[in-house]
Amino acid sequence: KTRGIRFEERKQLATIVKTYDLPSIDLEIYFDYDSDKVTARARPDLVELGKALRNDALKDAVFMVSGHTDAAGSDDYNLDLSERRARSVTSFLIDTFGISKDRLIAVGYGEEQLKTPQMPEAAENRRVTVVNMSK
């Protein structure tokens, strides 16, 4: 349903975001343990995001939706879980707001970019980042 990204392109995208200082938003999208399903608790934030993405000023913009996990679990498991969660968020935006799948790139980073590295298993590391790639 969403335009995915190959494994080797993840680091290149991260470099582009840092190099060009692209605008991004950290969202704390909550998921149940070992789940990639959007919860009722996460819906209000995603509804606001969907409304923003439908704004005329952003109608042609492309967004990278990056999933992140905490450090609990293996690297491979966390990478897979983060990718599934990013796809879940992009699917929600497509299904609920009619955002074109061509405007959303789902990518998972697992535990590579911890928000709070000094607390690697903290809940705030489990998040989704949305980056406007059309600066």
N, CA, C and O atoms as a GROMACS GRO file, in nm:
protein
  540
    1LYS      N    1   0.080  -0.121   0.000
    1LYS     CA    2   0.000   0.000   0.000
    1LYS      C    3   0.084   0.126   0.000
    1LYS      O    4   0.039   0.230  -0.049
    2THR      N    5   0.202   0.119   0.054
    2THR     CA    6   0.286   0.238   0.060
    2THR      C    7   0.416   0.213  -0.014
    2THR      O    8   0.457   0.098  -0.033
    3ARG      N    9   0.478   0.320  -0.055
    3ARG     CA   10   0.607   0.310  -0.123
    3ARG      C   11   0.713   0.281  -0.019
    3ARG      O   12   0.738   0.364   0.069
    4GLY      N   13   0.774   0.165  -0.028
    4GLY     CA   14   0.874   0.126   0.071
    4GLY      C   15   1.014   0.168   0.030
    4GLY      O   16   1.034   0.233  -0.073
    5ILE      N   17   1.109   0.130   0.112
    5ILE     CA   18   1.247   0.170   0.086
    5ILE      C   19   1.337   0.050   0.111
    5ILE      O   20   1.314  -0.028   0.204
    6ARG      N   21   1.438   0.036   0.029
    6ARG     CA   22   1.530  -0.076   0.045
    6ARG      C   23   1.620  -0.053   0.165
    6ARG      O   24   1.646   0.060   0.206
    7PHE      N   25   1.666  -0.163   0.219
    7PHE     CA   26   1.749  -0.164   0.339
    7PHE      C   27   1.868  -0.069   0.328
    7PHE      O   28   1.894   0.009   0.419
    8GLU      N   29   1.941  -0.076   0.217
    8GLU     CA   30   2.064   0.003   0.204
    8GLU      C   31   2.040   0.152   0.185
    8GLU      O   32   2.133   0.231   0.197
    9GLU      N   33   1.917   0.192   0.156
    9GLU     CA   34   1.886   0.334   0.136
    9GLU      C   35   1.856   0.408   0.267
    9GLU      O   36   1.852   0.532   0.269
   10ARG      N   37   1.834   0.336   0.374
   10ARG     CA   38   1.798   0.399   0.502
   10ARG      C   39   1.903   0.498   0.550
   10ARG      O   40   1.869   0.611   0.585
   11LYS      N   41   2.027   0.459   0.551
   11LYS     CA   42   2.134   0.547   0.597
   11LYS      C   43   2.152   0.667   0.505
   11LYS      O   44   2.180   0.778   0.551
   12GLN      N   45   2.136   0.646   0.376
   12GLN     CA   46   2.146   0.756   0.282
   12GLN      C   47   2.036   0.860   0.309
   12GLN      O   48   2.063   0.980   0.306
   13LEU      N   49   1.915   0.815   0.335
   13LEU     CA   50   1.807   0.908   0.367
   13LEU      C   51   1.836   0.984   0.496
   13LEU      O   52   1.813   1.105   0.503
   14ALA      N   53   1.887   0.915   0.596
   14ALA     CA   54   1.921   0.982   0.722
   14ALA      C   55   2.026   1.090   0.700
   14ALA      O   56   2.018   1.197   0.759
   15THR      N   57   2.122   1.063   0.615
   15THR     CA   58   2.226   1.162   0.583
   15THR      C   59   2.166   1.283   0.512
   15THR      O   60   2.202   1.397   0.542
   16ILE      N   61   2.076   1.259   0.418
   16ILE     CA   62   2.010   1.369   0.347
   16ILE      C   63   1.933   1.457   0.443
   16ILE      O   64   1.941   1.580   0.435
   17VAL      N   65   1.858   1.396   0.534
   17VAL     CA   66   1.779   1.473   0.631
   17VAL      C   67   1.869   1.562   0.716
   17VAL      O   68   1.837   1.678   0.739
   18LYS      N   69   1.982   1.506   0.762
   18LYS     CA   70   2.075   1.585   0.844
   18LYS      C   71   2.145   1.694   0.762
   18LYS      O   72   2.156   1.808   0.807
   19THR      N   73   2.191   1.659   0.645
   19THR     CA   74   2.266   1.753   0.561
   19THR      C   75   2.183   1.875   0.524
   19THR      O   76   2.231   1.988   0.530
   20TYR      N   77   2.059   1.852   0.486
   20TYR     CA   78   1.974   1.962   0.440
   20TYR      C   79   1.885   2.018   0.549
   20TYR      O   80   1.804   2.107   0.524
   21ASP      N   81   1.899   1.965   0.672
   21ASP     CA   82   1.821   2.013   0.786
   21ASP      C   83   1.672   2.022   0.751
   21ASP      O   84   1.610   2.127   0.770
   22LEU      N   85   1.617   1.913   0.699
   22LEU     CA   86   1.478   1.910   0.656
   22LEU      C   87   1.384   1.917   0.775
   22LEU      O   88   1.414   1.862   0.881
   23PRO      N   89   1.271   1.986   0.759
   23PRO     CA   90   1.177   1.998   0.869
   23PRO      C   91   1.118   1.862   0.906
   23PRO      O   92   1.077   1.786   0.819
   24SER      N   93   1.115   1.834   1.036
   24SER     CA   94   1.061   1.706   1.082
   24SER      C   95   0.981   1.723   1.209
   24SER      O   96   0.991   1.824   1.278
   25ILE      N   97   0.901   1.622   1.237
   25ILE     CA   98   0.818   1.620   1.357
   25ILE      C   99   0.838   1.485   1.424
   25ILE      O  100   0.826   1.381   1.359
   26ASP      N  101   0.869   1.486   1.552
   26ASP     CA  102   0.870   1.362   1.630
   26ASP      C  103   0.731   1.342   1.686
   26ASP      O  104   0.678   1.429   1.757
   27LEU      N  105   0.672   1.229   1.656
   27LEU     CA  106   0.543   1.195   1.714
   27LEU      C  107   0.560   1.074   1.804
   27LEU      O  108   0.626   0.977   1.766
   28GLU      N  109   0.504   1.080   1.920
   28GLU     CA  110   0.504   0.962   2.005
   28GLU      C  111   0.376   0.886   1.977
   28GLU      O  112   0.273   0.907   2.042
   29ILE      N  113   0.385   0.798   1.880
   29ILE     CA  114   0.272   0.715   1.841
   29ILE      C  115   0.284   0.586   1.920
   29ILE      O  116   0.383   0.513   1.908
   30TYR      N  117   0.186   0.559   1.999
   30TYR     CA  118   0.191   0.444   2.090
   30TYR      C  119   0.134   0.319   2.025
   30TYR      O  120   0.030   0.322   1.961
   31PHE      N  121   0.206   0.210   2.045
   31PHE     CA  122   0.165   0.079   1.996
   31PHE      C  123   0.162  -0.017   2.114
   31PHE      O  124   0.238  -0.001   2.210
   32ASP      N  125   0.075  -0.115   2.106
   32ASP     CA  126   0.076  -0.220   2.206
   32ASP      C  127   0.204  -0.301   2.191
   32ASP      O  128   0.266  -0.303   2.084
   33TYR      N  129   0.244  -0.367   2.298
   33TYR     CA  130   0.366  -0.447   2.297
   33TYR      C  131   0.361  -0.547   2.183
   33TYR      O  132   0.261  -0.617   2.164
   34ASP      N  133   0.468  -0.553   2.106
   34ASP     CA  134   0.483  -0.649   1.997
   34ASP      C  135   0.373  -0.634   1.892
   34ASP      O  136   0.331  -0.734   1.832
   35SER      N  137   0.327  -0.512   1.868
   35SER     CA  138   0.219  -0.488   1.773
   35SER      C  139   0.253  -0.373   1.680
   35SER      O  140   0.325  -0.280   1.718
   36ASP      N  141   0.201  -0.380   1.559
   36ASP     CA  142   0.217  -0.270   1.465
   36ASP      C  143   0.083  -0.203   1.433
   36ASP      O  144   0.074  -0.126   1.338
   37LYS      N  145  -0.019  -0.232   1.512
   37LYS     CA  146  -0.152  -0.174   1.491
   37LYS      C  147  -0.162  -0.038   1.558
   37LYS      O  148  -0.120  -0.021   1.673
   38VAL      N  149  -0.218   0.060   1.486
   38VAL     CA  150  -0.240   0.193   1.541
   38VAL      C  151  -0.345   0.182   1.652
   38VAL      O  152  -0.453   0.126   1.631
   39THR      N  153  -0.313   0.236   1.769
   39THR     CA  154  -0.404   0.227   1.883
   39THR      C  155  -0.498   0.349   1.888
   39THR      O  156  -0.473   0.450   1.823
   40ALA      N  157  -0.603   0.337   1.966
   40ALA     CA  158  -0.696   0.449   1.987
   40ALA      C  159  -0.622   0.568   2.047
   40ALA      O  160  -0.653   0.683   2.016
   41ARG      N  161  -0.525   0.542   2.131
   41ARG     CA  162  -0.446   0.648   2.194
   41ARG      C  163  -0.365   0.728   2.092
   41ARG      O  164  -0.341   0.847   2.112
   42ALA      N  165  -0.324   0.664   1.983
   42ALA     CA  166  -0.243   0.730   1.880
   42ALA      C  167  -0.327   0.806   1.778
   42ALA      O  168  -0.276   0.897   1.712
   43ARG      N  169  -0.452   0.771   1.765
   43ARG     CA  170  -0.536   0.829   1.659
   43ARG      C  171  -0.546   0.981   1.661
   43ARG      O  172  -0.536   1.041   1.554
   44PRO      N  173  -0.564   1.048   1.775
   44PRO     CA  174  -0.575   1.195   1.771
   44PRO      C  175  -0.453   1.262   1.708
   44PRO      O  176  -0.468   1.357   1.630
   45ASP      N  177  -0.333   1.216   1.740
   45ASP     CA  178  -0.213   1.273   1.679
   45ASP      C  179  -0.208   1.246   1.529
   45ASP      O  180  -0.168   1.332   1.451
   46LEU      N  181  -0.248   1.126   1.490
   46LEU     CA  182  -0.247   1.092   1.347
   46LEU      C  183  -0.354   1.169   1.270
   46LEU      O  184  -0.335   1.202   1.154
   47VAL      N  185  -0.467   1.196   1.335
   47VAL     CA  186  -0.571   1.276   1.271
   47VAL      C  187  -0.519   1.417   1.246
   47VAL      O  188  -0.541   1.472   1.138
   48GLU      N  189  -0.451   1.475   1.342
   48GLU     CA  190  -0.393   1.609   1.323
   48GLU      C  191  -0.289   1.608   1.212
   48GLU      O  192  -0.283   1.701   1.132
   49LEU      N  193  -0.207   1.504   1.209
   49LEU     CA  194  -0.107   1.491   1.103
   49LEU      C  195  -0.175   1.480   0.967
   49LEU      O  196  -0.135   1.547   0.872
   50GLY      N  197  -0.277   1.397   0.958
   50GLY     CA  198  -0.350   1.381   0.831
   50GLY      C  199  -0.411   1.511   0.783
   50GLY      O  200  -0.405   1.541   0.664
   51LYS      N  201  -0.468   1.588   0.873
   51LYS     CA  202  -0.524   1.719   0.836
   51LYS      C  203  -0.415   1.811   0.783
   51LYS      O  204  -0.435   1.880   0.684
   52ALA      N  205  -0.300   1.810   0.848
   52ALA     CA  206  -0.190   1.895   0.804
   52ALA      C  207  -0.140   1.854   0.666
   52ALA      O  208  -0.111   1.941   0.583
   53LEU      N  209  -0.131   1.725   0.640
   53LEU     CA  210  -0.081   1.678   0.511
   53LEU      C  211  -0.177   1.708   0.397
   53LEU      O  212  -0.137   1.711   0.280
   54ARG      N  213  -0.305   1.729   0.430
   54ARG     CA  214  -0.404   1.763   0.327
   54ARG      C  215  -0.408   1.913   0.298
   54ARG      O  216  -0.475   1.955   0.204
   55ASN      N  217  -0.337   1.993   0.376
   55ASN     CA  218  -0.333   2.137   0.356
   55ASN      C  219  -0.279   2.169   0.217
   55ASN      O  220  -0.184   2.106   0.171
   56ASP      N  221  -0.339   2.268   0.152
   56ASP     CA  222  -0.296   2.305   0.016
   56ASP      C  223  -0.148   2.339   0.008
   56ASP      O  224  -0.084   2.314  -0.094
   57ALA      N  225  -0.093   2.396   0.113
   57ALA     CA  226   0.048   2.435   0.111
   57ALA      C  227   0.140   2.312   0.104
   57ALA      O  228   0.256   2.324   0.064
   58LEU      N  229   0.089   2.195   0.142
   58LEU     CA  230   0.170   2.073   0.142
   58LEU      C  231   0.124   1.970   0.040
   58LEU      O  232   0.172   1.857   0.040
   59LYS      N  233   0.032   2.009  -0.047
   59LYS     CA  234  -0.033   1.910  -0.135
   59LYS      C  235   0.062   1.836  -0.229
   59LYS      O  236   0.032   1.725  -0.272
   60ASP      N  237   0.176   1.895  -0.261
   60ASP     CA  238   0.272   1.829  -0.350
   60ASP      C  239   0.395   1.776  -0.277
   60ASP      O  240   0.486   1.720  -0.340
   61ALA      N  241   0.399   1.792  -0.147
   61ALA     CA  242   0.516   1.751  -0.068
   61ALA      C  243   0.519   1.599  -0.050
   61ALA      O  244   0.416   1.533  -0.043
   62VAL      N  245   0.640   1.546  -0.042
   62VAL     CA  246   0.663   1.404  -0.015
   62VAL      C  247   0.717   1.393   0.128
   62VAL      O  248   0.803   1.472   0.168
   63PHE      N  249   0.667   1.296   0.203
   63PHE     CA  250   0.705   1.281   0.343
   63PHE      C  251   0.762   1.142   0.368
   63PHE      O  252   0.711   1.042   0.320
   64MET      N  253   0.870   1.140   0.446
   64MET     CA  254   0.925   1.014   0.494
   64MET      C  255   0.867   0.990   0.632
   64MET      O  256   0.877   1.075   0.720
   65VAL      N  257   0.807   0.874   0.651
   65VAL     CA  258   0.753   0.833   0.780
   65VAL      C  259   0.847   0.726   0.834
   65VAL      O  260   0.851   0.614   0.784
   66SER      N  261   0.924   0.764   0.936
   66SER     CA  262   1.027   0.675   0.991
   66SER      C  263   0.980   0.614   1.122
   66SER      O  264   0.941   0.685   1.214
   67GLY      N  265   0.986   0.483   1.128
   67GLY     CA  266   0.953   0.413   1.252
   67GLY      C  267   1.079   0.388   1.332
   67GLY      O  268   1.186   0.360   1.277
   68HIS      N  269   1.066   0.399   1.463
   68HIS     CA  270   1.178   0.377   1.555
   68HIS      C  271   1.130   0.289   1.670
   68HIS      O  272   1.012   0.290   1.705
   69THR      N  273   1.222   0.213   1.728
   69THR     CA  274   1.191   0.130   1.844
   69THR      C  275   1.286   0.162   1.957
   69THR      O  276   1.381   0.239   1.941
   70ASP      N  277   1.258   0.103   2.072
   70ASP     CA  278   1.356   0.110   2.180
   70ASP      C  279   1.458  -0.001   2.156
   70ASP      O  280   1.454  -0.067   2.053
   71ALA      N  281   1.549  -0.021   2.249
   71ALA     CA  282   1.658  -0.117   2.229
   71ALA      C  283   1.626  -0.257   2.281
   71ALA      O  284   1.711  -0.346   2.274
   72ALA      N  285   1.507  -0.279   2.333
   72ALA     CA  286   1.470  -0.414   2.377
   72ALA      C  287   1.451  -0.502   2.254
   72ALA      O  288   1.390  -0.458   2.156
   73GLY      N  289   1.500  -0.622   2.255
   73GLY     CA  290   1.487  -0.712   2.142
   73GLY      C  291   1.609  -0.707   2.052
   73GLY      O  292   1.698  -0.624   2.070
   74SER      N  293   1.612  -0.798   1.956
   74SER     CA  294   1.727  -0.806   1.865
   74SER      C  295   1.720  -0.695   1.761
   74SER      O  296   1.615  -0.637   1.736
   75ASP      N  297   1.834  -0.667   1.701
   75ASP     CA  298   1.841  -0.565   1.597
   75ASP      C  299   1.747  -0.598   1.480
   75ASP      O  300   1.672  -0.512   1.433
   76ASP      N  301   1.751  -0.722   1.436
   76ASP     CA  302   1.666  -0.764   1.323
   76ASP      C  303   1.519  -0.752   1.358
   76ASP      O  304   1.439  -0.704   1.277
   77TYR      N  305   1.482  -0.795   1.477
   77TYR     CA  306   1.342  -0.786   1.517
   77TYR      C  307   1.298  -0.640   1.523
   77TYR      O  308   1.190  -0.606   1.475
   78ASN      N  309   1.379  -0.554   1.583
   78ASN     CA  310   1.343  -0.413   1.596
   78ASN      C  311   1.334  -0.344   1.460
   78ASN      O  312   1.247  -0.260   1.440
   79LEU      N  313   1.421  -0.380   1.368
   79LEU     CA  314   1.414  -0.322   1.235
   79LEU      C  315   1.283  -0.360   1.167
   79LEU      O  316   1.214  -0.275   1.110
   80ASP      N  317   1.247  -0.487   1.174
   80ASP     CA  318   1.122  -0.534   1.115
   80ASP      C  319   1.001  -0.466   1.181
   80ASP      O  320   0.910  -0.420   1.112
   81LEU      N  321   1.001  -0.458   1.313
   81LEU     CA  322   0.890  -0.396   1.385
   81LEU      C  323   0.878  -0.248   1.350
   81LEU      O  324   0.767  -0.199   1.331
   82SER      N  325   0.989  -0.178   1.340
   82SER     CA  326   0.985  -0.035   1.306
   82SER      C  327   0.932  -0.014   1.165
   82SER      O  328   0.860   0.082   1.140
   83GLU      N  329   0.969  -0.102   1.073
   83GLU     CA  330   0.918  -0.092   0.936
   83GLU      C  331   0.767  -0.117   0.932
   83GLU      O  332   0.694  -0.046   0.863
   84ARG      N  333   0.722  -0.218   1.005
   84ARG     CA  334   0.578  -0.247   1.009
   84ARG      C  335   0.500  -0.132   1.071
   84ARG      O  336   0.390  -0.099   1.026
   85ARG      N  337   0.555  -0.071   1.173
   85ARG     CA  338   0.488   0.042   1.236
   85ARG      C  339   0.483   0.164   1.143
   85ARG      O  340   0.381   0.232   1.137
   86ALA      N  341   0.591   0.190   1.071
   86ALA     CA  342   0.590   0.301   0.974
   86ALA      C  343   0.485   0.275   0.866
   86ALA      O  344   0.412   0.367   0.828
   87ARG      N  345   0.477   0.153   0.817
   87ARG     CA  346   0.375   0.119   0.717
   87ARG      C  347   0.235   0.130   0.773
   87ARG      O  348   0.142   0.170   0.702
   88SER      N  349   0.217   0.097   0.900
   88SER     CA  350   0.087   0.108   0.963
   88SER      C  351   0.041   0.254   0.968
   88SER      O  352  -0.076   0.284   0.944
   89VAL      N  353   0.133   0.343   1.001
   89VAL     CA  354   0.100   0.486   1.006
   89VAL      C  355   0.069   0.538   0.866
   89VAL      O  356  -0.028   0.612   0.848
   90THR      N  357   0.150   0.502   0.768
   90THR     CA  358   0.123   0.550   0.633
   90THR      C  359  -0.009   0.494   0.580
   90THR      O  360  -0.082   0.565   0.512
   91SER      N  361  -0.039   0.370   0.611
   91SER     CA  362  -0.167   0.312   0.570
   91SER      C  363  -0.284   0.387   0.634
   91SER      O  364  -0.386   0.410   0.568
   92PHE      N  365  -0.270   0.424   0.760
   92PHE     CA  366  -0.374   0.501   0.828
   92PHE      C  367  -0.397   0.634   0.755
   92PHE      O  368  -0.512   0.673   0.733
   93LEU      N  369  -0.290   0.701   0.718
   93LEU     CA  370  -0.303   0.831   0.649
   93LEU      C  371  -0.365   0.815   0.511
   93LEU      O  372  -0.445   0.900   0.469
   94ILE      N  373  -0.331   0.710   0.441
   94ILE     CA  374  -0.388   0.684   0.308
   94ILE      C  375  -0.536   0.650   0.320
   94ILE      O  376  -0.619   0.707   0.250
   95ASP      N  377  -0.569   0.557   0.410
   95ASP     CA  378  -0.706   0.509   0.423
   95ASP      C  379  -0.800   0.614   0.483
   95ASP      O  380  -0.915   0.623   0.442
   96THR      N  381  -0.751   0.691   0.578
   96THR     CA  382  -0.836   0.786   0.650
   96THR      C  383  -0.846   0.920   0.580
   96THR      O  384  -0.953   0.982   0.581
   97PHE      N  385  -0.738   0.966   0.521
   97PHE     CA  386  -0.734   1.101   0.465
   97PHE      C  387  -0.715   1.105   0.314
   97PHE      O  388  -0.713   1.213   0.255
   98GLY      N  389  -0.700   0.990   0.252
   98GLY     CA  390  -0.682   0.988   0.108
   98GLY      C  391  -0.550   1.047   0.061
   98GLY      O  392  -0.538   1.091  -0.053
   99ILE      N  393  -0.451   1.047   0.149
   99ILE     CA  394  -0.319   1.095   0.110
   99ILE      C  395  -0.265   0.998   0.005
   99ILE      O  396  -0.272   0.876   0.023
  100SER      N  397  -0.211   1.050  -0.103
  100SER     CA  398  -0.158   0.965  -0.208
  100SER      C  399  -0.040   0.883  -0.156
  100SER      O  400   0.048   0.935  -0.087
  101LYS      N  401  -0.039   0.756  -0.190
  101LYS     CA  402   0.071   0.669  -0.147
  101LYS      C  403   0.204   0.716  -0.205
  101LYS      O  404   0.309   0.686  -0.149
  102ASP      N  405   0.200   0.789  -0.317
  102ASP     CA  406   0.322   0.840  -0.378
  102ASP      C  407   0.386   0.953  -0.297
  102ASP      O  408   0.500   0.991  -0.323
  103ARG      N  409   0.313   1.006  -0.199
  103ARG     CA  410   0.364   1.115  -0.116
  103ARG      C  411   0.425   1.065   0.015
  103ARG      O  412   0.478   1.144   0.093
  104LEU      N  413   0.418   0.934   0.040
  104LEU     CA  414   0.462   0.878   0.167
  104LEU      C  415   0.566   0.769   0.145
  104LEU      O  416   0.546   0.677   0.066
  105ILE      N  417   0.677   0.781   0.215
  105ILE     CA  418   0.782   0.680   0.211
  105ILE      C  419   0.794   0.622   0.351
  105ILE      O  420   0.832   0.692   0.445
  106ALA      N  421   0.762   0.495   0.365
  106ALA     CA  422   0.772   0.428   0.496
  106ALA      C  423   0.909   0.365   0.510
  106ALA      O  424   0.953   0.289   0.424
  107VAL      N  425   0.976   0.396   0.620
  107VAL     CA  426   1.109   0.340   0.644
  107VAL      C  427   1.124   0.311   0.793
  107VAL      O  428   1.077   0.388   0.877
  108GLY      N  429   1.187   0.200   0.825
  108GLY     CA  430   1.212   0.165   0.965
  108GLY      C  431   1.359   0.176   0.998
  108GLY      O  432   1.445   0.135   0.920
  109TYR      N  433   1.386   0.230   1.116
  109TYR     CA  434   1.524   0.243   1.162
  109TYR      C  435   1.553   0.157   1.284
  109TYR      O  436   1.665   0.158   1.336
  110GLY      N  437   1.454   0.084   1.331
  110GLY     CA  438   1.477   0.001   1.449
  110GLY      C  439   1.525   0.086   1.565
  110GLY      O  440   1.464   0.187   1.599
  111GLU      N  441   1.634   0.043   1.626
  111GLU     CA  442   1.689   0.113   1.742
  111GLU      C  443   1.811   0.198   1.705
  111GLU      O  444   1.886   0.240   1.794
  112GLU      N  445   1.832   0.224   1.577
  112GLU     CA  446   1.952   0.296   1.531
  112GLU      C  447   1.955   0.443   1.574
  112GLU      O  448   2.063   0.499   1.592
  113GLN      N  449   1.840   0.505   1.591
  113GLN     CA  450   1.834   0.649   1.620
  113GLN      C  451   1.753   0.673   1.748
  113GLN      O  452   1.646   0.734   1.744
  114LEU      N  453   1.804   0.626   1.859
  114LEU     CA  454   1.733   0.642   1.985
  114LEU      C  455   1.716   0.790   2.020
  114LEU      O  456   1.810   0.869   2.008
  115LYS      N  457   1.598   0.825   2.062
  115LYS     CA  458   1.572   0.963   2.104
  115LYS      C  459   1.638   0.990   2.238
  115LYS      O  460   1.687   1.101   2.263
  116THR      N  461   1.641   0.888   2.323
  116THR     CA  462   1.702   0.899   2.455
  116THR      C  463   1.805   0.787   2.469
  116THR      O  464   1.776   0.684   2.530
  117PRO      N  465   1.925   0.805   2.412
  117PRO     CA  466   2.025   0.697   2.414
  117PRO      C  467   2.070   0.656   2.554
  117PRO      O  468   2.108   0.541   2.576
  118GLN      N  469   2.065   0.749   2.650
  118GLN     CA  470   2.105   0.713   2.786
  118GLN      C  471   2.002   0.623   2.854
  118GLN      O  472   2.030   0.564   2.958
  119MET      N  473   1.882   0.612   2.797
  119MET     CA  474   1.778   0.521   2.846
  119MET      C  475   1.726   0.442   2.725
  119MET      O  476   1.617   0.470   2.675
  120PRO      N  477   1.802   0.344   2.678
  120PRO     CA  478   1.771   0.278   2.551
  120PRO      C  479   1.638   0.202   2.546
  120PRO      O  480   1.586   0.177   2.438
  121GLU      N  481   1.583   0.167   2.661
  121GLU     CA  482   1.455   0.095   2.659
  121GLU      C  483   1.338   0.185   2.696
  121GLU      O  484   1.228   0.135   2.720
  122ALA      N  485   1.359   0.316   2.700
  122ALA     CA  486   1.254   0.411   2.738
  122ALA      C  487   1.146   0.419   2.629
  122ALA      O  488   1.174   0.402   2.510
  123ALA      N  489   1.024   0.444   2.672
  123ALA     CA  490   0.910   0.452   2.580
  123ALA      C  491   0.925   0.561   2.475
  123ALA      O  492   0.877   0.545   2.363
  124GLU      N  493   0.991   0.672   2.508
  124GLU     CA  494   1.002   0.780   2.410
  124GLU      C  495   1.088   0.743   2.289
  124GLU      O  496   1.086   0.814   2.189
  125ASN      N  497   1.161   0.635   2.297
  125ASN     CA  498   1.236   0.586   2.182
  125ASN      C  499   1.145   0.518   2.079
  125ASN      O  500   1.181   0.505   1.962
  126ARG      N  501   1.026   0.475   2.124
  126ARG     CA  502   0.929   0.411   2.035
  126ARG      C  503   0.842   0.521   1.976
  126ARG      O  504   0.745   0.565   2.036
  127ARG      N  505   0.880   0.564   1.855
  127ARG     CA  506   0.813   0.680   1.798
  127ARG      C  507   0.814   0.672   1.647
  127ARG      O  508   0.877   0.586   1.586
  128VAL      N  509   0.742   0.765   1.588
  128VAL     CA  510   0.743   0.782   1.444
  128VAL      C  511   0.787   0.925   1.416
  128VAL      O  512   0.736   1.018   1.479
  129THR      N  513   0.879   0.943   1.323
  129THR     CA  514   0.925   1.075   1.280
  129THR      C  515   0.873   1.099   1.139
  129THR      O  516   0.879   1.011   1.053
  130VAL      N  517   0.822   1.219   1.116
  130VAL     CA  518   0.771   1.257   0.984
  130VAL      C  519   0.859   1.370   0.932
  130VAL      O  520   0.872   1.474   0.996
  131VAL      N  521   0.918   1.349   0.814
  131VAL     CA  522   1.010   1.447   0.756
  131VAL      C  523   0.956   1.490   0.619
  131VAL      O  524   0.924   1.407   0.534
  132ASN      N  525   0.947   1.622   0.599
  132ASN     CA  526   0.910   1.678   0.470
  132ASN      C  527   1.033   1.672   0.380
  132ASN      O  528   1.130   1.744   0.403
  133MET      N  529   1.030   1.588   0.279
  133MET     CA  530   1.146   1.568   0.192
  133MET      C  531   1.147   1.667   0.076
  133MET      O  532   1.235   1.662  -0.010
  134SER      N  533   1.050   1.757   0.073
  134SER     CA  534   1.036   1.850  -0.039
  134SER      C  535   1.073   1.993  -0.003
  134SER      O  536   1.008   2.087  -0.049
  135LYS      N  537   1.174   2.011   0.078
  135LYS     CA  538   1.213   2.145   0.124
  135LYS      C  539   1.243   2.235   0.007
  135LYS      O  540   1.277   2.352   0.026
   0.00000   0.00000   0.00000
